[in-house]
mmCIF file of C-alpha atoms in Angstrom:
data_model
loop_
_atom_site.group_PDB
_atom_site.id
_atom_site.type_symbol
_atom_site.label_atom_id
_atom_site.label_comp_id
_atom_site.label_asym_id
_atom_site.label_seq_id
_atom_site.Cartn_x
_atom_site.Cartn_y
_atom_site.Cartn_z
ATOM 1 C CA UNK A 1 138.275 192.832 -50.237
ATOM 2 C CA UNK A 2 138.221 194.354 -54.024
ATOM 3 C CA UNK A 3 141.886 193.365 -54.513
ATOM 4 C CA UNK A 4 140.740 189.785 -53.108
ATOM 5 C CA UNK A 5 137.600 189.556 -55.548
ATOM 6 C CA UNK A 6 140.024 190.444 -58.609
ATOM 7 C CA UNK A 7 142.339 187.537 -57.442
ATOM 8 C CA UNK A 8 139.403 185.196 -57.142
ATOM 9 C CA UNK A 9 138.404 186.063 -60.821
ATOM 10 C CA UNK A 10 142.387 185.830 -62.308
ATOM 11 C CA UNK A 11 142.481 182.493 -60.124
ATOM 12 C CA UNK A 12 139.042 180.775 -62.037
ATOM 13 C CA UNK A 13 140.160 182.613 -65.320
ATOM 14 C CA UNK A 14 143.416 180.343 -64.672
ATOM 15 C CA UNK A 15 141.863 177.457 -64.320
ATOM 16 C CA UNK A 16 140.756 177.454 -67.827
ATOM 17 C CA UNK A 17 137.116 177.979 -67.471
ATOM 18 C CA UNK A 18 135.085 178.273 -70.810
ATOM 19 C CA UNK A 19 131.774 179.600 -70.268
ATOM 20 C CA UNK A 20 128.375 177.981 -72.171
ATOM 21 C CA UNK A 21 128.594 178.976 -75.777
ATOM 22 C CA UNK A 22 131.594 180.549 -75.064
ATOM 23 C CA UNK A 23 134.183 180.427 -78.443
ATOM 24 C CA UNK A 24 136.939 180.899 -76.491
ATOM 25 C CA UNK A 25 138.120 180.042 -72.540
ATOM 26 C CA UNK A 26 137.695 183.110 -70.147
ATOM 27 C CA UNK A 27 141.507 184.112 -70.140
ATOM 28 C CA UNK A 28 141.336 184.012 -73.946
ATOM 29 C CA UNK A 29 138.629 186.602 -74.413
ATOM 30 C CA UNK A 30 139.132 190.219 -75.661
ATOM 31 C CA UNK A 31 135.965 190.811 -73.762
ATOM 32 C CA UNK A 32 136.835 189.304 -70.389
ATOM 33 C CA UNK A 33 140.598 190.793 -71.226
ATOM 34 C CA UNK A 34 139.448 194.475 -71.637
ATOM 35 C CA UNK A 35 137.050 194.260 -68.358
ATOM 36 C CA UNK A 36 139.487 193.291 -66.383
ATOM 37 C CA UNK A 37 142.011 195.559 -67.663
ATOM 38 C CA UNK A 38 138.971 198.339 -66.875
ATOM 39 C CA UNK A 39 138.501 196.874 -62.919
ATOM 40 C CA UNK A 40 142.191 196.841 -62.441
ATOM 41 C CA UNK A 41 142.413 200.493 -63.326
ATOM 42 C CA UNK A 42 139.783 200.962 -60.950
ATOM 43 C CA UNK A 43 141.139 198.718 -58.285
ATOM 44 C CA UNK A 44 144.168 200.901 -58.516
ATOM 45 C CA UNK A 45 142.605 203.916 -58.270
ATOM 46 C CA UNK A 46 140.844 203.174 -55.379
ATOM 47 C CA UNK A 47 143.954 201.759 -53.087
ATOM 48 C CA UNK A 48 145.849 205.087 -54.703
ATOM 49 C CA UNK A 49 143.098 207.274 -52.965
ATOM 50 C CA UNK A 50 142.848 204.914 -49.808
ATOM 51 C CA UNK A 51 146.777 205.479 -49.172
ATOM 52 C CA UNK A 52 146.699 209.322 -50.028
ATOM 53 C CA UNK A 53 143.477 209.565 -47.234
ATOM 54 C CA UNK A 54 145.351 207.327 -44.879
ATOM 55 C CA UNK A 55 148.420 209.057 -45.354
ATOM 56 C CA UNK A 56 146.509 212.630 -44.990
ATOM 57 C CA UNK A 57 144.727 211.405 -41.648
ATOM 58 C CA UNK A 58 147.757 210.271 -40.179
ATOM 59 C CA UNK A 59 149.711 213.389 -40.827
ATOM 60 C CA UNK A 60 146.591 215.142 -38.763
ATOM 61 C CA UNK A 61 146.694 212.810 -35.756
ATOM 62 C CA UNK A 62 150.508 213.637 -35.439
ATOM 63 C CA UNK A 63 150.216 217.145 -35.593
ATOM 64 C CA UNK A 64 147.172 217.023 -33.035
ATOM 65 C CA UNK A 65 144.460 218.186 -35.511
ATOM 66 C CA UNK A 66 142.450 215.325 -36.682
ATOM 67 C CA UNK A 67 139.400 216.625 -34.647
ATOM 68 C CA UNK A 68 138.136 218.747 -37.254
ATOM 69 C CA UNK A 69 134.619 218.448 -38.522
ATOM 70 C CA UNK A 70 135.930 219.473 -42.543
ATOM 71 C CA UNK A 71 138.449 216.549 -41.858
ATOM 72 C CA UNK A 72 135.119 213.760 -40.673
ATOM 73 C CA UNK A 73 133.573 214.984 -44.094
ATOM 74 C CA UNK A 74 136.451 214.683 -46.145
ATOM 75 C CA UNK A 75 137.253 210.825 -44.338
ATOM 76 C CA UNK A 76 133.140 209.862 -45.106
ATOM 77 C CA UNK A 77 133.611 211.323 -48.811
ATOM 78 C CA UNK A 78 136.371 208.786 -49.208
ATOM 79 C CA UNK A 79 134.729 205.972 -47.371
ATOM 80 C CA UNK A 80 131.585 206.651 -49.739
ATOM 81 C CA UNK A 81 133.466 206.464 -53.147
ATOM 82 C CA UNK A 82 135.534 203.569 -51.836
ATOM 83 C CA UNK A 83 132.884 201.588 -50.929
ATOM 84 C CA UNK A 84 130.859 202.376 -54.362
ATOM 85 C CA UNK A 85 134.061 202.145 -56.262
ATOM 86 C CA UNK A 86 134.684 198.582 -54.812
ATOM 87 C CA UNK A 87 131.383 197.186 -54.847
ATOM 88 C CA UNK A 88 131.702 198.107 -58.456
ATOM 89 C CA UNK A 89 134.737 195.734 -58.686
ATOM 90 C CA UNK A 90 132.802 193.330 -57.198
ATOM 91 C CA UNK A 91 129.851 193.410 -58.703
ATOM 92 C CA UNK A 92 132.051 193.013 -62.362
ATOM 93 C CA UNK A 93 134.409 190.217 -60.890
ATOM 94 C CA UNK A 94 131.301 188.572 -60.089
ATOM 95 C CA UNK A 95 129.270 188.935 -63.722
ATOM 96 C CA UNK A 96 132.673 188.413 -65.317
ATOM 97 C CA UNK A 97 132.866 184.567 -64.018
ATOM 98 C CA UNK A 98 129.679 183.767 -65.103
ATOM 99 C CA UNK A 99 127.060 181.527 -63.557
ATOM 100 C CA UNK A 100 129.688 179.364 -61.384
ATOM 101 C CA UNK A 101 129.501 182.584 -58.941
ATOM 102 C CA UNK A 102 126.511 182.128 -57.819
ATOM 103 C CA UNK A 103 126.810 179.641 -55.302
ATOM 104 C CA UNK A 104 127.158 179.854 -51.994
ATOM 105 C CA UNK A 105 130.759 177.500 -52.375
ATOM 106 C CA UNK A 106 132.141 180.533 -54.224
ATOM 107 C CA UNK A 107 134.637 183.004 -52.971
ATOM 108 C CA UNK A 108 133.140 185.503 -54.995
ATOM 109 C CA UNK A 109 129.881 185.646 -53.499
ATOM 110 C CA UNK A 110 131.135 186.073 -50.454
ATOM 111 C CA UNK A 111 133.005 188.488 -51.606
ATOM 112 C CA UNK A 112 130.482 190.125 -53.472
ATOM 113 C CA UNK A 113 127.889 190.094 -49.773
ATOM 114 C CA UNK A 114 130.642 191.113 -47.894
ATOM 115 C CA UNK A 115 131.271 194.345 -49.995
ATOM 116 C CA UNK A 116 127.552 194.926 -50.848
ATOM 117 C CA UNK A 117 126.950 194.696 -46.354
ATOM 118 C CA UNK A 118 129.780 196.967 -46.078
ATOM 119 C CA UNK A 119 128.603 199.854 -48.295
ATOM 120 C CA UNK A 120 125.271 199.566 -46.380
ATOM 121 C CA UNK A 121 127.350 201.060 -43.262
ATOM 122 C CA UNK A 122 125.480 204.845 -42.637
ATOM 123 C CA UNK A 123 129.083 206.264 -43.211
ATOM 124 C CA UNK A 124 129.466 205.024 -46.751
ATOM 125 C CA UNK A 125 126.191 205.361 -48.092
ATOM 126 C CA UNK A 126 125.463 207.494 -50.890
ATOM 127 C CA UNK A 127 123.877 210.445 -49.055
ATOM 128 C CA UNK A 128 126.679 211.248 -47.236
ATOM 129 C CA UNK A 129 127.546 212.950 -50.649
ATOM 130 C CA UNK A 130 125.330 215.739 -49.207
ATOM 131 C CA UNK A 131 127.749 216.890 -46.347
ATOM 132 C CA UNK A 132 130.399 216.808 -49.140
ATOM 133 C CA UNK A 133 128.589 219.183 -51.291
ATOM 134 C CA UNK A 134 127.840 221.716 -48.383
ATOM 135 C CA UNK A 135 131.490 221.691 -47.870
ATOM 136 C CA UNK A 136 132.862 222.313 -51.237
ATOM 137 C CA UNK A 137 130.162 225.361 -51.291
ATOM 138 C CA UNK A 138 131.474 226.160 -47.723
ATOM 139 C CA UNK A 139 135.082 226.132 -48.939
ATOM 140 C CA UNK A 140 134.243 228.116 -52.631
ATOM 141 C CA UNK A 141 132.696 231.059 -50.638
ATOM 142 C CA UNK A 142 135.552 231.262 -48.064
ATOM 143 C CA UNK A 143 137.736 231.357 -51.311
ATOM 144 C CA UNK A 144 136.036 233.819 -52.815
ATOM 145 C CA UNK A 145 135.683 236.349 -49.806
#
C-alpha cells in the first residue's frame, strides 16, 4: 500500500500539478524532489526488511520451528515498524500533493485511511515495542551468562 501511495504521488506530480503560490510545478521542486527522494529511501527500506522477515519466517516453517514465542515477538516487532514506517510514507505522499488529497475522489486518501486502519491492528501498535524490549534484555543476559 506504501509503494502504491508513492505511485499515486509520482502519477499527480506527472500530471504537471502546480500548487497555489507555488513558483514552480510539483515535479520541478527541489523541495518536493528531496522528499521524495527521502520516502523512497524509506519505502525501500521497509520492503528490504519485509523480504528479509518473510524470508526468515519461511526458512522456520520449513525446518518445523516457527512455533517459537522469540520468533511471534520478532514477526510483531517487524509488523510494528512496518506499519509506522509506512504510514509515515503515507502520511508524506499525502502532505506532499497538497490540498487536492483531501477528497474523498483521491487515491491517496484512501490510501492514507487504509494504512492509518491498518496500524490500528493490536499487533502493530506501538506498545508491542514492550515485548521487544523484554526480549533484547532476555537475549543480552543469556549472552552474558
Amino acid at each position: 500500500m506504501a509503494e502504491s501511495t508513492v505511485d499515486e504521488l509520482l502519477a499527480l506530480a506527472n500530471t504537471g500539478r502546480q500548487q497555489l503560490y507555488a513558483a514552480v510545478p510539483m515535479r520541478e521542486s527541489e523541495i518536493f524532489q528531496y522528499e521524495l527522494g527521502r520516502i523512497s529511501a524509506e519505502l525501500g527500506a521497509a520492503q528490504a526488511f519485509h523480504e528479509v522477515q518473510a524470508a526468515s519466517h519461511w526458512r522456520h516453517a520449513l525446518a518445523g520451528t516457527l512455533n517459537d514465542e522469540d520468533l511471534v515477538v520478532e514477526g510483531t516487532r517487524s509488523a510494528t515498524w512496518l506499519a509506522t514506517t509506512c504510514v509515515g510514507i503515507a502520511d508524506a505522499c499525502f502532505s506532499l500533493a497538497g490540498s487536492s488529497a483531501v477528497y474523498d475522489s483521491s487515491p491517496l486518501q484512501r490510501r492514507l485511511r487504509d494504512l492509518h486502519v491498518a496500524a490500528q491492528h493490536a499487533h502493530a501498535q506501538q506498545r508491542q515495542y514492550v515485548d521487544v524490549g523484554k526480549l533484547a534484555l532476555r537475549r543480552s543476559t543469556e549472552h552474558a551468562g
